[in-house]
Amino acid sequence: MADTREMGLVVVGAGGRMGQALIRAIHATPGLCLSGAVERTGSPLIGRDASAHAGLEASGIKITDDPLPAFAAAQGVLDFTTPAATVEFAGYAAQAGIAHIIGTTGCSDEDEVRIKAAARHAPIVKSGNMSLGVNLLAGLVKKAAEALPAEDFDIEILEMHHRHKVDAPSGTALLLGAAAAEGREINLSENSVRSRDGHTGARQTGTIGFATLRGGSVVGDHSVILAGTGERITLSHQAEDRTIFARGAVRAALWAHGRKPGLYSMLDVLGLN
Ligand SMILES: NC(=O)C1=CN([C@@H]2O[C@H](COP(=O)(O)OP(=O)(O)OC[C@H]3O[C@@H](n4cnc5c(N)ncnc54)[C@H](OP(=O)(O)O)[C@@H]3O)[C@@H](O)[C@H]2O)C=CC1
Ligand SMILES: O=C(O)C1=N[C@H](C(=O)O)C[C@H](O)C1
């Protein structure tokens, strides 16, 4: 039986790589309890004990494909799924008026508009990377981009992830690109080069380039390279374990609980904004 003073959280995508890490993080965090676990209709995990599936002792919380009752009984939802699922869950969380913590990456501009609309009714924390290290790195990237003139230093962002990742560039690479663009006071989408192939011509001054590697079990490596003539600065982060993202997500849930509706970032949660 859940302690009524605890914040009850639903994990959507409960059987996924992040879903399982989130369930372990909830169980390890005082003041939080797992109140629901959701997977897509047709998943072989429906009916399984969510905590046992995450490698813990059974908690009695069965994985369901019906989000509405789970959201109605919770104070927050942790969502690391797919863009289509996240947009749907944002609507349900808004209806229930509960905090929605979104780690899902690869959302289109249209998805972002719908998420922003849901944030008029409930607090949403959304970030391409929930770790403390990456959010701190974003601040350093912004400062470096501001300090080093675009005419002298080219910015390139390199990322590598496991073979299962479906979106590119990663949400983190885009977050770091946005930090660099902010430092340079330019618009990222108008100044980014997302891929190169064939006879590309020489590099255009002031652009921010992205390069993507995929393979093996890499949790998440990111480097921001500021390349000048005769010298190069590299600011890097290596994620060794998904626990760092899950810890950030539960911290965001506790921060967002009872907060006024709005779209917040991890910089708000960590007080780095
Ligand atoms: N912001 C951050 O800090 C981080 C973000 N991420 C992002 O989180 C997302 C998930 O990553 P990861 O855990 O590796 O991926 P997984 O594929 O392992 O997990 C996603 C889970 O969501 C489930 N799912 C899909 N559609 C629905 C639906 N409609 N309802 C309920 N569940 C659904 C999937 O089920 P099924 O497999 O059956 O389709 C799967 O279990 C990605 O976008 C990734 O980039 C990842 C790590 C950190
Ligand atoms: O898909 C992943 O695994 C990760 N996705 C996020 C991203 O797109 O940046 C965060 C982390 O790097 C792991």
PDB file of N, CA and C and ligand atoms in Angstrom, residues 11-22 37-46 53 64-65 67 79-86 88-89 102-107 126-131 134-135 161-162 164-167 170-172 175 219 242 244-246 248-249 266, ligand 1:
ATOM      1  N   VAL A  11       5.400   5.314 -14.680  1.00  0.00           N
ATOM      2  CA  VAL A  11       6.453   5.236 -15.703  1.00  0.00           C
ATOM      3  C   VAL A  11       5.810   4.705 -16.982  1.00  0.00           C
ATOM      4  N   VAL A  12       5.858   5.507 -18.036  1.00  0.00           N
ATOM      5  CA  VAL A  12       5.374   5.040 -19.337  1.00  0.00           C
ATOM      6  C   VAL A  12       6.585   4.529 -20.128  1.00  0.00           C
ATOM      7  N   GLY A  13       6.364   3.501 -20.934  1.00  0.00           N
ATOM      8  CA  GLY A  13       7.514   2.837 -21.567  1.00  0.00           C
ATOM      9  C   GLY A  13       8.288   2.070 -20.508  1.00  0.00           C
ATOM     10  N   ALA A  14       7.533   1.492 -19.556  1.00  0.00           N
ATOM     11  CA  ALA A  14       8.129   0.897 -18.348  1.00  0.00           C
ATOM     12  C   ALA A  14       9.090  -0.260 -18.639  1.00  0.00           C
ATOM     13  N   GLY A  15       8.909  -0.901 -19.774  1.00  0.00           N
ATOM     14  CA  GLY A  15       9.762  -2.054 -20.077  1.00  0.00           C
ATOM     15  C   GLY A  15      11.023  -1.697 -20.842  1.00  0.00           C
ATOM     16  N   GLY A  16      11.164  -0.435 -21.238  1.00  0.00           N
ATOM     17  CA  GLY A  16      12.303   0.003 -22.066  1.00  0.00           C
ATOM     18  C   GLY A  16      13.573   0.152 -21.244  1.00  0.00           C
ATOM     19  N   ARG A  17      14.678   0.473 -21.959  1.00  0.00           N
ATOM     20  CA  ARG A  17      15.974   0.653 -21.270  1.00  0.00           C
ATOM     21  C   ARG A  17      15.844   1.717 -20.195  1.00  0.00           C
ATOM     22  N   MET A  18      15.293   2.898 -20.546  1.00  0.00           N
ATOM     23  CA  MET A  18      15.145   3.966 -19.555  1.00  0.00           C
ATOM     24  C   MET A  18      14.015   3.661 -18.583  1.00  0.00           C
ATOM     25  N   GLY A  19      12.926   3.040 -19.071  1.00  0.00           N
ATOM     26  CA  GLY A  19      11.791   2.710 -18.183  1.00  0.00           C
ATOM     27  C   GLY A  19      12.264   1.912 -16.978  1.00  0.00           C
ATOM     28  N   GLN A  20      13.093   0.905 -17.223  1.00  0.00           N
ATOM     29  CA  GLN A  20      13.577   0.065 -16.120  1.00  0.00           C
ATOM     30  C   GLN A  20      14.504   0.864 -15.180  1.00  0.00           C
ATOM     31  N   ALA A  21      15.353   1.709 -15.760  1.00  0.00           N
ATOM     32  CA  ALA A  21      16.254   2.540 -14.922  1.00  0.00           C
ATOM     33  C   ALA A  21      15.433   3.501 -14.060  1.00  0.00           C
ATOM     34  N   LEU A  22      14.327   4.025 -14.631  1.00  0.00           N
ATOM     35  CA  LEU A  22      13.467   4.964 -13.884  1.00  0.00           C
ATOM     36  C   LEU A  22      12.795   4.258 -12.710  1.00  0.00           C
ATOM     37  N   ALA A  37       2.551   1.673 -14.207  1.00  0.00           N
ATOM     38  CA  ALA A  37       3.545   1.361 -15.246  1.00  0.00           C
ATOM     39  C   ALA A  37       2.780   1.047 -16.530  1.00  0.00           C
ATOM     40  N   VAL A  38       3.163   1.729 -17.612  1.00  0.00           N
ATOM     41  CA  VAL A  38       2.388   1.642 -18.859  1.00  0.00           C
ATOM     42  C   VAL A  38       3.301   1.201 -20.011  1.00  0.00           C
ATOM     43  N   GLU A  39       2.779   0.332 -20.835  1.00  0.00           N
ATOM     44  CA  GLU A  39       3.447  -0.061 -22.086  1.00  0.00           C
ATOM     45  C   GLU A  39       2.419   0.005 -23.203  1.00  0.00           C
ATOM     46  N   ARG A  40       2.890  -0.111 -24.447  1.00  0.00           N
ATOM     47  CA  ARG A  40       1.960   0.011 -25.576  1.00  0.00           C
ATOM     48  C   ARG A  40       1.062  -1.227 -25.669  1.00  0.00           C
ATOM     49  N   THR A  41      -0.118  -1.019 -26.268  1.00  0.00           N
ATOM     50  CA  THR A  41      -1.057  -2.119 -26.479  1.00  0.00           C
ATOM     51  C   THR A  41      -0.375  -3.172 -27.347  1.00  0.00           C
ATOM     52  N   GLY A  42      -0.490  -4.428 -26.936  1.00  0.00           N
ATOM     53  CA  GLY A  42       0.115  -5.520 -27.691  1.00  0.00           C
ATOM     54  C   GLY A  42       1.489  -5.909 -27.166  1.00  0.00           C
ATOM     55  N   SER A  43       2.027  -5.133 -26.204  1.00  0.00           N
ATOM     56  CA  SER A  43       3.339  -5.469 -25.647  1.00  0.00           C
ATOM     57  C   SER A  43       3.246  -6.789 -24.879  1.00  0.00           C
ATOM     58  N   PRO A  44       4.233  -7.663 -25.037  1.00  0.00           N
ATOM     59  CA  PRO A  44       4.222  -8.928 -24.280  1.00  0.00           C
ATOM     60  C   PRO A  44       4.402  -8.710 -22.776  1.00  0.00           C
ATOM     61  N   LEU A  45       4.726  -7.468 -22.379  1.00  0.00           N
ATOM     62  CA  LEU A  45       4.971  -7.176 -20.954  1.00  0.00           C
ATOM     63  C   LEU A  45       3.698  -6.866 -20.175  1.00  0.00           C
ATOM     64  N   ILE A  46       2.568  -6.684 -20.872  1.00  0.00           N
ATOM     65  CA  ILE A  46       1.317  -6.329 -20.178  1.00  0.00           C
ATOM     66  C   ILE A  46       0.999  -7.430 -19.148  1.00  0.00           C
ATOM     67  N   HIS A  53      10.322  -6.760 -13.384  1.00  0.00           N
ATOM     68  CA  HIS A  53      10.905  -6.666 -14.737  1.00  0.00           C
ATOM     69  C   HIS A  53      12.149  -5.779 -14.739  1.00  0.00           C
ATOM     70  N   THR A  64       0.418  -2.050 -17.513  1.00  0.00           N
ATOM     71  CA  THR A  64      -0.893  -1.971 -18.163  1.00  0.00           C
ATOM     72  C   THR A  64      -0.766  -1.232 -19.502  1.00  0.00           C
ATOM     73  N   ASP A  65      -1.771  -1.388 -20.369  1.00  0.00           N
ATOM     74  CA  ASP A  65      -1.783  -0.587 -21.613  1.00  0.00           C
ATOM     75  C   ASP A  65      -2.871   0.479 -21.542  1.00  0.00           C
ATOM     76  N   PRO A  67      -3.420   3.970 -19.944  1.00  0.00           N
ATOM     77  CA  PRO A  67      -2.790   5.050 -19.168  1.00  0.00           C
ATOM     78  C   PRO A  67      -3.747   5.871 -18.319  1.00  0.00           C
ATOM     79  N   ASP A  79       8.422   9.938 -18.646  1.00  0.00           N
ATOM     80  CA  ASP A  79       8.157   9.525 -20.022  1.00  0.00           C
ATOM     81  C   ASP A  79       9.421   9.563 -20.877  1.00  0.00           C
ATOM     82  N   PHE A  80       9.968   8.374 -21.146  1.00  0.00           N
ATOM     83  CA  PHE A  80      11.101   8.222 -22.083  1.00  0.00           C
ATOM     84  C   PHE A  80      10.618   7.182 -23.080  1.00  0.00           C
ATOM     85  N   THR A  81       9.850   7.637 -24.080  1.00  0.00           N
ATOM     86  CA  THR A  81       9.231   6.682 -25.007  1.00  0.00           C
ATOM     87  C   THR A  81       9.549   7.075 -26.449  1.00  0.00           C
ATOM     88  N   THR A  82       8.507   7.423 -27.214  1.00  0.00           N
ATOM     89  CA  THR A  82       8.666   7.866 -28.610  1.00  0.00           C
ATOM     90  C   THR A  82       7.926   9.193 -28.751  1.00  0.00           C
ATOM     91  N   PRO A  83       8.269  10.000 -29.778  1.00  0.00           N
ATOM     92  CA  PRO A  83       7.574  11.283 -29.926  1.00  0.00           C
ATOM     93  C   PRO A  83       6.051  11.143 -30.014  1.00  0.00           C
ATOM     94  N   ALA A  84       5.550  10.171 -30.781  1.00  0.00           N
ATOM     95  CA  ALA A  84       4.089  10.030 -30.924  1.00  0.00           C
ATOM     96  C   ALA A  84       3.445   9.709 -29.579  1.00  0.00           C
ATOM     97  N   ALA A  85       4.067   8.788 -28.828  1.00  0.00           N
ATOM     98  CA  ALA A  85       3.509   8.416 -27.521  1.00  0.00           C
ATOM     99  C   ALA A  85       3.573   9.605 -26.560  1.00  0.00           C
ATOM    100  N   THR A  86       4.672  10.341 -26.595  1.00  0.00           N
ATOM    101  CA  THR A  86       4.846  11.469 -25.669  1.00  0.00           C
ATOM    102  C   THR A  86       3.792  12.551 -25.888  1.00  0.00           C
ATOM    103  N   GLU A  88       0.805  12.097 -27.023  1.00  0.00           N
ATOM    104  CA  GLU A  88      -0.453  11.560 -26.486  1.00  0.00           C
ATOM    105  C   GLU A  88      -0.455  11.654 -24.948  1.00  0.00           C
ATOM    106  N   PHE A  89       0.669  11.270 -24.326  1.00  0.00           N
ATOM    107  CA  PHE A  89       0.744  11.299 -22.857  1.00  0.00           C
ATOM    108  C   PHE A  89       0.683  12.739 -22.331  1.00  0.00           C
ATOM    109  N   ILE A 102       9.540  14.738 -19.428  1.00  0.00           N
ATOM    110  CA  ILE A 102       9.753  14.181 -20.774  1.00  0.00           C
ATOM    111  C   ILE A 102      11.242  14.108 -21.109  1.00  0.00           C
ATOM    112  N   GLY A 103      11.707  12.873 -21.321  1.00  0.00           N
ATOM    113  CA  GLY A 103      13.093  12.671 -21.773  1.00  0.00           C
ATOM    114  C   GLY A 103      13.159  12.254 -23.228  1.00  0.00           C
ATOM    115  N   THR A 104      12.014  11.955 -23.812  1.00  0.00           N
ATOM    116  CA  THR A 104      11.945  11.497 -25.210  1.00  0.00           C
ATOM    117  C   THR A 104      12.629  12.492 -26.143  1.00  0.00           C
ATOM    118  N   THR A 105      13.424  11.978 -27.088  1.00  0.00           N
ATOM    119  CA  THR A 105      14.096  12.840 -28.059  1.00  0.00           C
ATOM    120  C   THR A 105      13.543  12.566 -29.465  1.00  0.00           C
ATOM    121  N   GLY A 106      13.930  13.392 -30.406  1.00  0.00           N
ATOM    122  CA  GLY A 106      13.500  13.187 -31.798  1.00  0.00           C
ATOM    123  C   GLY A 106      12.140  13.782 -32.102  1.00  0.00           C
ATOM    124  N   CYS A 107      11.625  14.672 -31.245  1.00  0.00           N
ATOM    125  CA  CYS A 107      10.308  15.292 -31.480  1.00  0.00           C
ATOM    126  C   CYS A 107      10.408  16.295 -32.641  1.00  0.00           C
ATOM    127  N   LYS A 126      11.030  19.172 -19.780  1.00  0.00           N
ATOM    128  CA  LYS A 126      11.482  18.446 -20.971  1.00  0.00           C
ATOM    129  C   LYS A 126      12.952  18.776 -21.216  1.00  0.00           C
ATOM    130  N   SER A 127      13.742  17.722 -21.417  1.00  0.00           N
ATOM    131  CA  SER A 127      15.155  17.946 -21.737  1.00  0.00           C
ATOM    132  C   SER A 127      15.701  16.775 -22.530  1.00  0.00           C
ATOM    133  N   GLY A 128      16.561  17.078 -23.483  1.00  0.00           N
ATOM    134  CA  GLY A 128      17.225  16.035 -24.274  1.00  0.00           C
ATOM    135  C   GLY A 128      18.238  15.267 -23.458  1.00  0.00           C
ATOM    136  N   ASN A 129      18.572  15.782 -22.280  1.00  0.00           N
ATOM    137  CA  ASN A 129      19.483  15.060 -21.392  1.00  0.00           C
ATOM    138  C   ASN A 129      19.232  15.506 -19.958  1.00  0.00           C
ATOM    139  N   MET A 130      18.917  14.543 -19.093  1.00  0.00           N
ATOM    140  CA  MET A 130      18.527  14.858 -17.713  1.00  0.00           C
ATOM    141  C   MET A 130      19.706  14.772 -16.752  1.00  0.00           C
ATOM    142  N   SER A 131      20.921  14.537 -17.259  1.00  0.00           N
ATOM    143  CA  SER A 131      22.049  14.384 -16.325  1.00  0.00           C
ATOM    144  C   SER A 131      22.574  15.747 -15.889  1.00  0.00           C
ATOM    145  N   VAL A 134      25.758  16.873 -18.227  1.00  0.00           N
ATOM    146  CA  VAL A 134      25.502  17.477 -19.542  1.00  0.00           C
ATOM    147  C   VAL A 134      24.929  18.885 -19.400  1.00  0.00           C
ATOM    148  N   ASN A 135      24.086  19.096 -18.410  1.00  0.00           N
ATOM    149  CA  ASN A 135      23.498  20.433 -18.254  1.00  0.00           C
ATOM    150  C   ASN A 135      24.551  21.449 -17.814  1.00  0.00           C
ATOM    151  N   HIS A 161      26.249   6.838 -29.898  1.00  0.00           N
ATOM    152  CA  HIS A 161      25.281   6.083 -29.091  1.00  0.00           C
ATOM    153  C   HIS A 161      25.231   4.626 -29.543  1.00  0.00           C
ATOM    154  N   HIS A 162      24.596   3.822 -28.711  1.00  0.00           N
ATOM    155  CA  HIS A 162      24.353   2.386 -28.951  1.00  0.00           C
ATOM    156  C   HIS A 162      23.620   2.121 -30.278  1.00  0.00           C
ATOM    157  N   HIS A 164      20.932   0.680 -30.967  1.00  0.00           N
ATOM    158  CA  HIS A 164      19.457   0.673 -30.984  1.00  0.00           C
ATOM    159  C   HIS A 164      18.853   2.067 -31.141  1.00  0.00           C
ATOM    160  N   LYS A 165      19.671   3.105 -31.016  1.00  0.00           N
ATOM    161  CA  LYS A 165      19.110   4.467 -31.029  1.00  0.00           C
ATOM    162  C   LYS A 165      18.525   4.793 -32.405  1.00  0.00           C
ATOM    163  N   VAL A 166      17.320   5.428 -32.404  1.00  0.00           N
ATOM    164  CA  VAL A 166      16.603   5.621 -33.677  1.00  0.00           C
ATOM    165  C   VAL A 166      16.640   7.055 -34.197  1.00  0.00           C
ATOM    166  N   ASP A 167      17.026   8.035 -33.376  1.00  0.00           N
ATOM    167  CA  ASP A 167      17.002   9.433 -33.838  1.00  0.00           C
ATOM    168  C   ASP A 167      18.419  10.015 -33.911  1.00  0.00           C
ATOM    169  N   SER A 170      21.447  13.276 -31.745  1.00  0.00           N
ATOM    170  CA  SER A 170      20.827  13.018 -30.440  1.00  0.00           C
ATOM    171  C   SER A 170      20.226  14.296 -29.860  1.00  0.00           C
ATOM    172  N   GLY A 171      19.302  14.111 -28.936  1.00  0.00           N
ATOM    173  CA  GLY A 171      18.706  15.266 -28.242  1.00  0.00           C
ATOM    174  C   GLY A 171      19.775  16.072 -27.527  1.00  0.00           C
ATOM    175  N   THR A 172      20.772  15.376 -26.997  1.00  0.00           N
ATOM    176  CA  THR A 172      21.852  16.064 -26.283  1.00  0.00           C
ATOM    177  C   THR A 172      22.697  16.900 -27.239  1.00  0.00           C
ATOM    178  N   LEU A 175      20.829  19.912 -27.898  1.00  0.00           N
ATOM    179  CA  LEU A 175      20.842  20.787 -26.702  1.00  0.00           C
ATOM    180  C   LEU A 175      22.178  21.540 -26.613  1.00  0.00           C
ATOM    181  N   VAL A 219      26.396   4.190 -24.073  1.00  0.00           N
ATOM    182  CA  VAL A 219      25.245   4.842 -23.405  1.00  0.00           C
ATOM    183  C   VAL A 219      25.052   6.253 -23.960  1.00  0.00           C
ATOM    184  N   ARG A 242      22.849   4.548 -17.385  1.00  0.00           N
ATOM    185  CA  ARG A 242      21.570   5.279 -17.551  1.00  0.00           C
ATOM    186  C   ARG A 242      21.023   5.820 -16.236  1.00  0.00           C
ATOM    187  N   ILE A 244      22.250   7.995 -14.421  1.00  0.00           N
ATOM    188  CA  ILE A 244      22.414   9.465 -14.334  1.00  0.00           C
ATOM    189  C   ILE A 244      21.187  10.177 -14.910  1.00  0.00           C
ATOM    190  N   PHE A 245      20.589   9.621 -15.961  1.00  0.00           N
ATOM    191  CA  PHE A 245      19.393  10.245 -16.558  1.00  0.00           C
ATOM    192  C   PHE A 245      18.179  10.021 -15.643  1.00  0.00           C
ATOM    193  N   ALA A 246      18.088   8.798 -15.097  1.00  0.00           N
ATOM    194  CA  ALA A 246      16.934   8.442 -14.250  1.00  0.00           C
ATOM    195  C   ALA A 246      16.938   9.285 -12.975  1.00  0.00           C
ATOM    196  N   GLY A 248      18.174  12.254 -12.648  1.00  0.00           N
ATOM    197  CA  GLY A 248      17.740  13.603 -13.042  1.00  0.00           C
ATOM    198  C   GLY A 248      16.235  13.665 -13.207  1.00  0.00           C
ATOM    199  N   ALA A 249      15.656  12.623 -13.775  1.00  0.00           N
ATOM    200  CA  ALA A 249      14.201  12.623 -14.019  1.00  0.00           C
ATOM    201  C   ALA A 249      13.413  12.602 -12.708  1.00  0.00           C
ATOM    202  N   MET A 266      15.706  21.205 -17.648  1.00  0.00           N
ATOM    203  CA  MET A 266      16.538  20.728 -16.540  1.00  0.00           C
ATOM    204  C   MET A 266      17.366  21.865 -15.948  1.00  0.00           C
TER     205      MET A 266
HETATM  206  N1  LIG B   1      16.556  12.931 -21.950  1.00  0.00           N
HETATM  207  C1  LIG B   1      17.393  11.994 -21.491  1.00  0.00           C
HETATM  208  O1  LIG B   1      18.130  12.190 -20.509  1.00  0.00           O
HETATM  209  C2  LIG B   1      17.403  10.654 -22.163  1.00  0.00           C
HETATM  210  C3  LIG B   1      16.548  10.440 -23.210  1.00  0.00           C
HETATM  211  N2  LIG B   1      16.458   9.212 -23.785  1.00  0.00           N
HETATM  212  C4  LIG B   1      15.420   9.074 -24.803  1.00  0.00           C
HETATM  213  O2  LIG B   1      14.357   8.292 -24.263  1.00  0.00           O
HETATM  214  C5  LIG B   1      13.703   7.588 -25.299  1.00  0.00           C
HETATM  215  C6  LIG B   1      13.639   6.103 -24.956  1.00  0.00           C
HETATM  216  O3  LIG B   1      14.931   5.556 -24.925  1.00  0.00           O
HETATM  217  P1  LIG B   1      15.183   4.020 -24.528  1.00  0.00           P
HETATM  218  O4  LIG B   1      14.662   3.747 -23.160  1.00  0.00           O
HETATM  219  O5  LIG B   1      16.605   3.760 -24.835  1.00  0.00           O
HETATM  220  O6  LIG B   1      14.275   3.285 -25.626  1.00  0.00           O
HETATM  221  P2  LIG B   1      13.479   1.910 -25.518  1.00  0.00           P
HETATM  222  O7  LIG B   1      13.043   1.574 -26.900  1.00  0.00           O
HETATM  223  O8  LIG B   1      14.305   0.914 -24.750  1.00  0.00           O
HETATM  224  O9  LIG B   1      12.194   2.283 -24.618  1.00  0.00           O
HETATM  225  C7  LIG B   1      11.045   2.919 -25.069  1.00  0.00           C
HETATM  226  C8  LIG B   1       9.863   2.183 -24.480  1.00  0.00           C
HETATM  227  O10 LIG B   1       8.667   2.891 -24.777  1.00  0.00           O
HETATM  228  C9  LIG B   1       7.712   1.928 -25.191  1.00  0.00           C
HETATM  229  N3  LIG B   1       6.631   2.539 -25.949  1.00  0.00           N
HETATM  230  C10 LIG B   1       6.594   2.855 -27.261  1.00  0.00           C
HETATM  231  N4  LIG B   1       5.381   3.388 -27.586  1.00  0.00           N
HETATM  232  C11 LIG B   1       4.642   3.361 -26.447  1.00  0.00           C
HETATM  233  C12 LIG B   1       3.300   3.738 -26.135  1.00  0.00           C
HETATM  234  N5  LIG B   1       2.482   4.256 -27.055  1.00  0.00           N
HETATM  235  N6  LIG B   1       2.870   3.539 -24.871  1.00  0.00           N
HETATM  236  C13 LIG B   1       3.681   3.033 -23.927  1.00  0.00           C
HETATM  237  N7  LIG B   1       4.957   2.655 -24.159  1.00  0.00           N
HETATM  238  C14 LIG B   1       5.436   2.819 -25.402  1.00  0.00           C
HETATM  239  C15 LIG B   1       8.528   0.923 -25.993  1.00  0.00           C
HETATM  240  O11 LIG B   1       7.824  -0.280 -26.194  1.00  0.00           O
HETATM  241  P3  LIG B   1       8.186  -1.238 -27.456  1.00  0.00           P
HETATM  242  O12 LIG B   1       9.650  -1.514 -27.369  1.00  0.00           O
HETATM  243  O13 LIG B   1       7.347  -2.435 -27.219  1.00  0.00           O
HETATM  244  O14 LIG B   1       7.796  -0.468 -28.673  1.00  0.00           O
HETATM  245  C16 LIG B   1       9.734   0.761 -25.067  1.00  0.00           C
HETATM  246  O15 LIG B   1       9.493  -0.149 -24.040  1.00  0.00           O
HETATM  247  C17 LIG B   1      14.482   7.922 -26.584  1.00  0.00           C
HETATM  248  O16 LIG B   1      13.853   8.989 -27.237  1.00  0.00           O
HETATM  249  C18 LIG B   1      15.843   8.361 -26.056  1.00  0.00           C
HETATM  250  O17 LIG B   1      16.544   9.185 -26.932  1.00  0.00           O
HETATM  251  C19 LIG B   1      17.204   8.166 -23.372  1.00  0.00           C
HETATM  252  C20 LIG B   1      18.090   8.330 -22.349  1.00  0.00           C
HETATM  253  C21 LIG B   1      18.264   9.595 -21.653  1.00  0.00           C
END
